[in-house]
Coordinates of C-alpha atoms in Angstrom, one line a residue:
Chain A
X1 CA -108.7 113.8 -131.9
X2 CA -112.1 113.0 -133.4
X3 CA -110.9 114.4 -136.7
X4 CA -107.7 112.5 -136.6
X5 CA -109.6 109.2 -136.1
X6 CA -112.1 110.2 -138.8
X7 CA -109.3 111.0 -141.3
X8 CA -106.9 108.2 -140.4
X9 CA -109.1 105.6 -138.8
X10 CA -109.0 103.3 -141.8
X11 CA -105.2 103.6 -141.9
X12 CA -104.9 102.8 -138.3
X13 CA -107.1 99.8 -138.7
X14 CA -105.1 98.5 -141.6
X15 CA -101.9 99.0 -139.7
X16 CA -103.3 97.1 -136.7
X17 CA -104.4 94.2 -138.9
X18 CA -101.0 94.1 -140.7
X19 CA -99.2 94.2 -137.4
X20 CA -101.3 91.3 -136.1
X21 CA -100.7 89.4 -139.3
X22 CA -96.9 89.9 -139.0
X23 CA -97.0 88.8 -135.4
X24 CA -99.0 85.7 -136.2
X25 CA -96.8 84.8 -139.1
X26 CA -93.6 85.3 -137.1
X27 CA -95.0 83.3 -134.1
X28 CA -96.0 80.5 -136.5
X29 CA -92.6 80.5 -138.3
X30 CA -90.4 80.6 -135.2
X31 CA -92.6 78.3 -133.0
X32 CA -91.9 78.8 -129.3
X33 CA -90.0 82.1 -129.8
X34 CA -91.8 85.2 -128.5
X35 CA -93.0 87.7 -131.0
X36 CA -90.9 90.9 -131.1
X37 CA -93.3 93.0 -129.1
X38 CA -93.7 90.5 -126.4
X39 CA -90.0 90.0 -126.4
X40 CA -89.2 93.7 -126.1
X41 CA -91.8 94.0 -123.3
X42 CA -90.3 91.0 -121.5
X43 CA -86.8 92.3 -121.8
X44 CA -87.8 95.6 -120.3
X45 CA -90.0 94.0 -117.6
X46 CA -87.6 91.3 -116.4
X47 CA -85.4 93.4 -114.1
X48 CA -88.6 94.8 -112.5
X49 CA -90.1 91.3 -112.2
X50 CA -86.9 90.0 -110.6
X51 CA -86.8 92.9 -108.1
X52 CA -90.4 92.4 -107.3
X53 CA -89.9 88.6 -106.8
X54 CA -86.9 89.2 -104.5
X55 CA -88.9 91.7 -102.5
X56 CA -91.8 89.3 -102.1
X57 CA -89.4 86.5 -101.1
X58 CA -87.7 88.7 -98.5
X59 CA -91.1 89.8 -97.1
X60 CA -92.2 86.1 -96.8
X61 CA -88.9 85.3 -95.0
X62 CA -89.4 88.2 -92.6
X63 CA -93.0 87.0 -92.0
X64 CA -91.9 83.4 -91.4
X65 CA -89.1 84.5 -89.1
X66 CA -91.4 86.7 -87.1
X67 CA -94.5 84.6 -86.9
X68 CA -93.5 81.0 -87.6
X69 CA -90.0 80.7 -86.1
X70 CA -91.3 79.8 -82.6
X71 CA -93.6 77.1 -83.9
X72 CA -90.8 75.7 -86.2
X73 CA -88.4 75.6 -83.3
X74 CA -91.0 73.8 -81.2
X75 CA -91.6 71.4 -84.0
X76 CA -87.9 70.8 -84.4
X77 CA -87.5 70.2 -80.7
X78 CA -90.5 67.8 -80.7
X79 CA -89.0 65.9 -83.7
X80 CA -85.6 65.7 -82.0
X81 CA -87.3 64.2 -78.9
X82 CA -89.3 61.8 -81.0
X83 CA -86.1 60.8 -82.8
X84 CA -84.3 60.1 -79.5
X85 CA -87.2 58.1 -78.3
X86 CA -87.3 56.0 -81.5
X87 CA -83.6 55.4 -81.2
X88 CA -84.0 54.3 -77.5
X89 CA -86.9 52.0 -78.6
X90 CA -84.8 50.5 -81.4
X91 CA -82.0 49.9 -78.9
X92 CA -84.5 48.3 -76.5
X93 CA -85.8 46.1 -79.3
X94 CA -82.3 45.0 -80.2
X95 CA -81.5 44.2 -76.5
X96 CA -84.7 42.3 -76.1
X97 CA -84.1 40.5 -79.4
X98 CA -80.7 39.3 -78.2
X99 CA -82.0 38.2 -74.8
X100 CA -84.9 36.4 -76.6
X101 CA -82.3 34.6 -78.8
X102 CA -80.4 33.5 -75.7
X103 CA -83.5 32.4 -73.9
X104 CA -84.7 30.5 -77.0
X105 CA -81.4 28.6 -77.1
X106 CA -81.7 27.9 -73.4
X107 CA -85.2 26.6 -73.9
X108 CA -83.8 23.8 -76.0
X109 CA -81.2 23.1 -73.4
X110 CA -83.9 23.2 -70.7
X111 CA -85.9 20.6 -72.5
X112 CA -82.8 18.5 -72.9
X113 CA -81.8 18.7 -69.3
X114 CA -85.0 18.7 -67.4
X115 CA -83.2 17.7 -64.1
X116 CA -81.8 21.2 -63.9
X117 CA -83.2 24.2 -62.1
X118 CA -81.9 27.5 -63.5
X119 CA -81.9 31.1 -62.7
X120 CA -80.7 33.6 -65.3
X121 CA -78.3 36.4 -64.3
X122 CA -76.6 39.3 -66.0
X123 CA -72.8 39.7 -65.9
X124 CA -72.2 43.0 -64.2
X125 CA -68.4 43.0 -64.0
X126 CA -65.5 41.2 -65.5
X127 CA -62.7 40.7 -62.9
X128 CA -59.7 43.0 -63.2
X129 CA -57.7 40.9 -60.7
X130 CA -54.8 39.1 -62.4
X131 CA -54.4 36.4 -59.8
X132 CA -57.9 34.9 -60.4
X133 CA -60.4 34.8 -63.3
X134 CA -63.8 35.9 -62.0
X135 CA -67.1 37.4 -63.1
X136 CA -69.6 39.2 -61.0
X137 CA -73.3 38.5 -61.7
X138 CA -76.5 40.2 -60.5
X139 CA -78.1 37.2 -58.6
X140 CA -77.3 36.1 -55.1
X141 CA -78.8 34.3 -52.1
X142 CA -82.1 36.1 -52.6
X143 CA -82.4 34.0 -55.8
X144 CA -81.3 30.8 -54.1
X145 CA -77.8 31.0 -55.6
X146 CA -75.3 29.1 -53.5
X147 CA -71.5 28.7 -53.4
X148 CA -70.6 25.8 -55.7
X149 CA -73.5 26.2 -58.2
X150 CA -72.4 25.7 -61.8
X151 CA -72.8 28.6 -64.2
X152 CA -73.4 28.0 -67.9
X153 CA -74.0 30.2 -71.0
X154 CA -77.0 30.0 -73.2
X155 CA -75.5 27.0 -75.1
X156 CA -75.0 25.1 -71.9
X157 CA -71.2 25.5 -72.0
X158 CA -69.7 25.7 -68.5
X159 CA -68.6 29.2 -67.5
X160 CA -67.5 28.5 -64.0
X161 CA -68.6 27.9 -60.4
X162 CA -70.1 30.4 -57.9
X163 CA -67.4 31.1 -55.3
X164 CA -68.9 34.0 -53.2
X165 CA -72.5 35.0 -52.8
X166 CA -74.1 38.2 -51.6
X167 CA -77.8 39.1 -51.3
X168 CA -78.2 40.2 -54.9
X169 CA -74.8 39.4 -56.4
X170 CA -72.3 36.6 -56.7
X171 CA -68.8 36.1 -57.8
X172 CA -68.2 33.3 -60.3
X173 CA -64.8 31.6 -60.6
X174 CA -64.5 30.8 -64.3
X175 CA -63.1 27.6 -65.7
X176 CA -59.7 29.1 -66.3
X177 CA -59.2 30.2 -62.7
X178 CA -56.2 28.6 -61.0
X179 CA -58.2 27.6 -57.9
X180 CA -60.8 25.7 -59.9
X181 CA -60.5 22.0 -59.8
X182 CA -63.2 19.5 -61.0
X183 CA -63.6 16.2 -62.6
X184 CA -63.5 16.1 -66.4
X185 CA -64.5 13.4 -68.9
X186 CA -63.2 12.9 -72.5
X187 CA -66.5 12.7 -74.4
X188 CA -65.2 10.4 -77.1
X189 CA -63.6 7.8 -74.9
X190 CA -65.4 8.3 -71.6
X191 CA -62.1 8.5 -69.8
X192 CA -61.9 10.6 -66.6
X193 CA -59.3 13.2 -65.7
X194 CA -59.0 16.4 -63.7
X195 CA -59.8 19.9 -65.0
X196 CA -57.7 22.7 -63.4
X197 CA -56.5 26.2 -64.0
X198 CA -52.9 27.2 -64.5
X199 CA -51.2 30.6 -64.0
X200 CA -49.4 30.4 -67.4
X201 CA -52.6 29.4 -69.2
X202 CA -55.0 31.7 -67.4
X203 CA -53.7 34.8 -69.2
X204 CA -54.4 33.1 -72.5
X205 CA -57.9 32.2 -71.4
X206 CA -57.1 28.4 -71.3
X207 CA -57.0 25.6 -68.7
X208 CA -55.6 22.1 -68.5
X209 CA -56.7 18.5 -68.2
X210 CA -54.4 16.6 -65.9
X211 CA -54.1 13.2 -64.3
X212 CA -54.8 11.6 -67.7
X213 CA -55.0 7.8 -67.7
X214 CA -51.7 6.2 -68.8
X215 CA -53.2 4.8 -72.0
X216 CA -55.6 7.7 -72.6
X217 CA -56.6 8.1 -76.3
X218 CA -57.0 11.8 -76.3
X219 CA -56.6 13.9 -79.5
X220 CA -56.7 17.6 -80.4
X221 CA -60.3 18.6 -81.0
X222 CA -61.7 16.2 -78.4
X223 CA -64.6 17.6 -76.4
X224 CA -64.2 17.6 -72.6
X225 CA -67.3 17.4 -70.3
X226 CA -67.8 17.6 -66.6
X227 CA -67.8 14.2 -64.9
X228 CA -69.9 15.5 -62.0
X229 CA -67.1 14.9 -59.5
X230 CA -65.2 17.4 -57.5
X231 CA -61.5 16.6 -56.7
X232 CA -62.8 13.9 -54.3
X233 CA -65.4 11.3 -55.3
X234 CA -68.3 13.4 -54.0
X235 CA -70.9 14.2 -56.7
X236 CA -70.9 18.0 -56.5
X237 CA -71.4 19.3 -60.1
X238 CA -73.8 18.3 -62.8
X239 CA -72.3 15.8 -65.2
X240 CA -72.2 16.2 -69.0
X241 CA -71.7 20.0 -69.2
X242 CA -69.4 20.9 -72.1
X243 CA -66.2 22.6 -70.8
X244 CA -64.0 22.9 -73.9
X245 CA -62.0 21.3 -76.6
X246 CA -58.4 19.9 -76.6
X247 CA -55.9 22.2 -78.2
X248 CA -52.7 20.2 -77.7
X249 CA -51.1 17.5 -75.6
X250 CA -48.0 18.4 -73.6
X251 CA -45.7 16.6 -71.2
X252 CA -45.3 18.1 -67.7
X253 CA -42.0 19.4 -66.2
X254 CA -41.3 16.1 -64.5
X255 CA -41.6 14.3 -67.8
X256 CA -43.6 11.6 -66.1
X257 CA -47.1 12.4 -67.3
X258 CA -49.0 14.2 -70.0
X259 CA -51.6 16.9 -69.8
X260 CA -54.0 18.5 -72.3
X261 CA -54.4 22.2 -72.9
X262 CA -58.1 23.1 -73.4
X263 CA -59.8 26.1 -74.9
X264 CA -63.1 26.8 -73.1
X265 CA -66.2 26.5 -75.3
X266 CA -67.8 29.5 -73.6
X267 CA -66.7 32.9 -74.8
X268 CA -65.7 34.0 -71.3
X269 CA -64.7 37.6 -72.2
X270 CA -67.8 38.5 -74.1
X271 CA -70.4 37.1 -71.7
X272 CA -73.4 39.3 -70.9
X273 CA -75.9 36.9 -69.6
X274 CA -75.4 33.5 -67.9
X275 CA -77.6 30.8 -66.3
X276 CA -76.9 29.5 -62.8
X277 CA -77.8 25.9 -62.1
X278 CA -79.3 26.1 -58.7
X279 CA -80.3 22.5 -58.4
X280 CA -79.9 19.2 -60.3
X281 CA -80.7 15.6 -60.0
X282 CA -77.6 13.6 -58.9
X283 CA -78.9 10.5 -60.6
Chain B
X1 CA -57.6 73.9 -40.9
X2 CA -61.2 73.9 -39.9
X3 CA -63.4 70.8 -39.6
X4 CA -65.2 72.0 -42.8
X5 CA -61.9 72.3 -44.7
X6 CA -60.8 68.9 -43.5
X7 CA -64.0 67.3 -44.7
X8 CA -63.9 69.2 -48.1
X9 CA -60.4 68.0 -48.7
X10 CA -61.0 64.4 -48.1
X11 CA -64.3 64.5 -50.0
X12 CA -62.4 65.8 -52.9
X13 CA -59.8 63.0 -52.7
X14 CA -62.6 60.5 -52.4
X15 CA -64.3 61.9 -55.5
X16 CA -60.9 61.8 -57.4
X17 CA -60.7 58.1 -56.4
X18 CA -63.9 57.4 -58.3
X19 CA -62.6 57.8 -61.9
X20 CA -59.5 55.7 -60.9
X21 CA -61.8 52.9 -59.6
X22 CA -64.0 53.2 -62.7
X23 CA -61.0 53.0 -65.0
X24 CA -59.7 49.9 -63.2
X25 CA -63.0 48.1 -62.8
X26 CA -64.8 48.9 -66.0
X27 CA -62.3 50.0 -68.7
X28 CA -59.0 48.2 -68.0
X29 CA -60.8 45.0 -67.0
X30 CA -62.0 44.7 -70.6
X31 CA -58.6 44.2 -72.2
X32 CA -55.2 43.0 -71.2
X33 CA -51.6 44.1 -72.0
X34 CA -49.0 41.4 -71.6
X35 CA -51.9 39.2 -70.5
X36 CA -52.6 41.3 -67.4
X37 CA -54.8 44.2 -66.1
X38 CA -53.2 47.1 -64.2
X39 CA -53.6 47.7 -60.5
X40 CA -54.7 51.3 -60.1
X41 CA -56.1 51.7 -56.6
X42 CA -52.7 51.1 -54.9
X43 CA -51.3 53.8 -57.2
X44 CA -54.0 56.2 -55.9
X45 CA -53.1 55.4 -52.3
X46 CA -49.4 56.1 -53.0
X47 CA -50.1 59.3 -54.9
X48 CA -52.0 60.8 -52.0
X49 CA -49.4 59.6 -49.5
X50 CA -46.6 61.2 -51.5
X51 CA -48.5 64.5 -51.7
X52 CA -50.0 64.6 -48.2
X53 CA -47.4 62.7 -46.1
X54 CA -47.3 59.6 -43.9
X55 CA -50.2 60.0 -41.5
X56 CA -52.7 61.2 -44.1
X57 CA -51.3 58.5 -46.5
X58 CA -52.0 55.8 -44.0
X59 CA -55.6 57.1 -43.5
X60 CA -56.3 57.3 -47.2
X61 CA -54.6 53.9 -47.8
X62 CA -57.0 52.4 -45.2
X63 CA -60.0 53.7 -47.1
X64 CA -58.6 52.5 -50.5
X65 CA -57.9 49.2 -48.8
X66 CA -61.5 48.8 -47.9
X67 CA -62.6 49.5 -51.4
X68 CA -60.0 47.2 -52.8
X69 CA -60.9 44.4 -50.4
X70 CA -64.5 44.6 -51.6
X71 CA -63.3 44.4 -55.2
X72 CA -60.8 41.6 -55.2
X73 CA -61.0 38.0 -54.0
X74 CA -58.6 37.0 -51.3
X75 CA -58.1 37.1 -47.5
X76 CA -60.7 39.5 -46.2
X77 CA -59.1 42.5 -44.4
X78 CA -55.6 41.8 -45.7
X79 CA -55.8 44.5 -48.3
X80 CA -57.0 47.1 -45.7
X81 CA -53.9 46.5 -43.5
X82 CA -51.6 46.2 -46.4
X83 CA -52.8 49.5 -48.0
X84 CA -52.6 51.4 -44.8
X85 CA -49.0 50.3 -44.3
X86 CA -48.2 51.2 -47.9
X87 CA -49.8 54.6 -47.5
X88 CA -47.7 55.2 -44.3
X89 CA -44.5 53.9 -45.9
X90 CA -44.9 55.8 -49.2
X91 CA -45.7 59.1 -47.3
X92 CA -42.7 58.8 -45.0
X93 CA -40.4 57.7 -47.9
X94 CA -41.4 60.7 -50.0
X95 CA -41.2 63.1 -47.1
X96 CA -37.8 62.1 -45.8
X97 CA -35.9 60.1 -48.4
X98 CA -37.3 61.1 -51.8
X99 CA -39.0 64.1 -53.3
X100 CA -42.8 64.8 -53.3
X101 CA -43.0 64.8 -57.1
X102 CA -43.7 62.5 -60.0
X103 CA -40.3 60.7 -59.7
X104 CA -40.9 60.2 -56.0
X105 CA -44.4 58.9 -56.7
X106 CA -43.0 56.5 -59.4
X107 CA -40.4 55.0 -57.0
X108 CA -42.9 54.7 -54.2
X109 CA -45.4 53.1 -56.5
X110 CA -42.8 50.6 -57.7
X111 CA -42.0 49.7 -54.1
X112 CA -45.7 49.4 -53.2
X113 CA -46.5 47.2 -56.1
X114 CA -43.4 45.1 -55.4
X115 CA -44.6 44.6 -51.8
X116 CA -48.2 43.7 -52.9
X117 CA -47.1 41.2 -55.5
X118 CA -44.2 40.0 -53.3
X119 CA -46.8 39.0 -50.7
X120 CA -49.0 37.3 -53.3
X121 CA -46.0 35.4 -54.7
X122 CA -44.7 34.5 -51.2
X123 CA -48.1 33.1 -50.1
X124 CA -48.5 31.0 -53.2
X125 CA -45.0 29.7 -53.0
X126 CA -45.7 28.8 -49.4
X127 CA -48.8 26.9 -50.4
X128 CA -47.0 25.5 -53.5
X129 CA -49.9 26.3 -55.7
X130 CA -47.8 27.2 -58.8
X131 CA -44.3 27.2 -60.1
X132 CA -42.2 30.2 -59.0
X133 CA -41.3 31.2 -62.6
X134 CA -45.0 31.5 -63.5
X135 CA -45.7 33.6 -60.4
X136 CA -42.8 35.9 -60.9
X137 CA -43.6 36.3 -64.6
X138 CA -47.2 37.3 -63.7
X139 CA -46.0 39.7 -61.0
X140 CA -43.5 41.3 -63.3
X141 CA -46.0 41.9 -66.1
X142 CA -48.5 43.2 -63.6
X143 CA -46.1 45.7 -62.0
X144 CA -44.8 46.9 -65.4
X145 CA -48.2 47.5 -66.9
X146 CA -49.5 49.2 -63.7
X147 CA -46.5 51.6 -63.6
X148 CA -47.5 53.0 -66.9
X149 CA -50.5 54.6 -65.2
X150 CA -48.4 56.4 -62.5
X151 CA -48.2 59.7 -64.3
X152 CA -52.0 59.7 -65.0
X153 CA -53.0 58.9 -61.4
X154 CA -50.3 61.2 -59.9
X155 CA -51.4 64.2 -62.0
X156 CA -55.0 63.7 -61.2
X157 CA -54.3 63.7 -57.4
X158 CA -51.8 66.6 -57.8
X159 CA -54.6 68.6 -59.5
X160 CA -56.8 67.9 -56.5
X161 CA -54.0 68.6 -54.0
X162 CA -53.5 72.1 -55.5
X163 CA -57.1 73.0 -55.0
X164 CA -58.0 71.6 -51.6
X165 CA -57.4 73.4 -48.3
X166 CA -53.9 73.0 -46.7
X167 CA -53.0 72.6 -43.1
X168 CA -52.2 76.0 -41.4
X169 CA -48.6 76.3 -40.4
X170 CA -48.1 78.6 -37.4

């Protein structure tokens, strides 16, 4: 070996220098392309490298499954809980926001009608009885609610009148109920008439204004308010509450008098929260 | 039938009444068909009467009447008596004149609803609170829409009937 190097050392050195020069020239000429030796080495090594990488990945997976699965599952469960909690919070915020809006609107009305005493109530059931139009609310005698108290929505539109009270619940007869009868006033002309429910109109969510004065100047679109009178002359209800608007004018079956069909201003079917007027000034 | 069996059976019927009550009060009350909501509790009283006979029907009708009385405005106690009579009548009719099946239940339900709405229309006509045509129109629509629920209510109670203890015949 010693002799071989001694005799051929110079040749080997020259060959090595030439090989490096060729490699350098090729690398420079085909910039970015591996030189032939590196390339050959890479081609041979690739399958082994791939196999080694796959084996390492598999081992990592096994390790994760064995030692980290439990903690990951716990983390997932915690995240799910947190997500559910956040969703609940978002829902609460939305509900509070809606309630806040209603109360804000009511605040304006409260400032406008300082003679009213109110209590707010939630609508717990919409009546399923076809022979009456009622709502059930979650306030009763414990909150000083009495039969005959007027119920309005957040805009101050009349919803109905309390007809039955329990300790913590009340039944409200809505303005379209056939048994409801109260004094009405045409806002534009100040003419008085009677608001009453009707079987044919109740299903459509409407009511009628009857006993119109002979020369009444009533037009579709007119706003109708409460006059404050019941069917007699007794002042029972607060005056000036908006009941609805006139849809059309019709002649009754006898052909002797006219009546107006009204659409209530309050969205009776979509009510969630209402306000009960527990006291008001009769002046 | 032991006392325990008796209690189990009527507890099962009472539990089956809950979804019917829930459907009537909280689902069907949200929308109308032909401008009306269906009456489901009387159908429940009739279904049990058809399956169990007159006496049991009267008892269950009484219980349904109490619940119905609490739910609907009107003369207090009237629904209790009316429903007990309907339960008795439907039970006897199904036992002796009709068959204790879906068709029998349908016919008994039709008769029961006609009696209920007949009483309502009669009272209002007596008090002259509304024109007869409007009252009959409302009653007709209400009966028609309610009858659509007979199969559902009958099948629910028949499912319970097949699983509860029966009276021992010696």
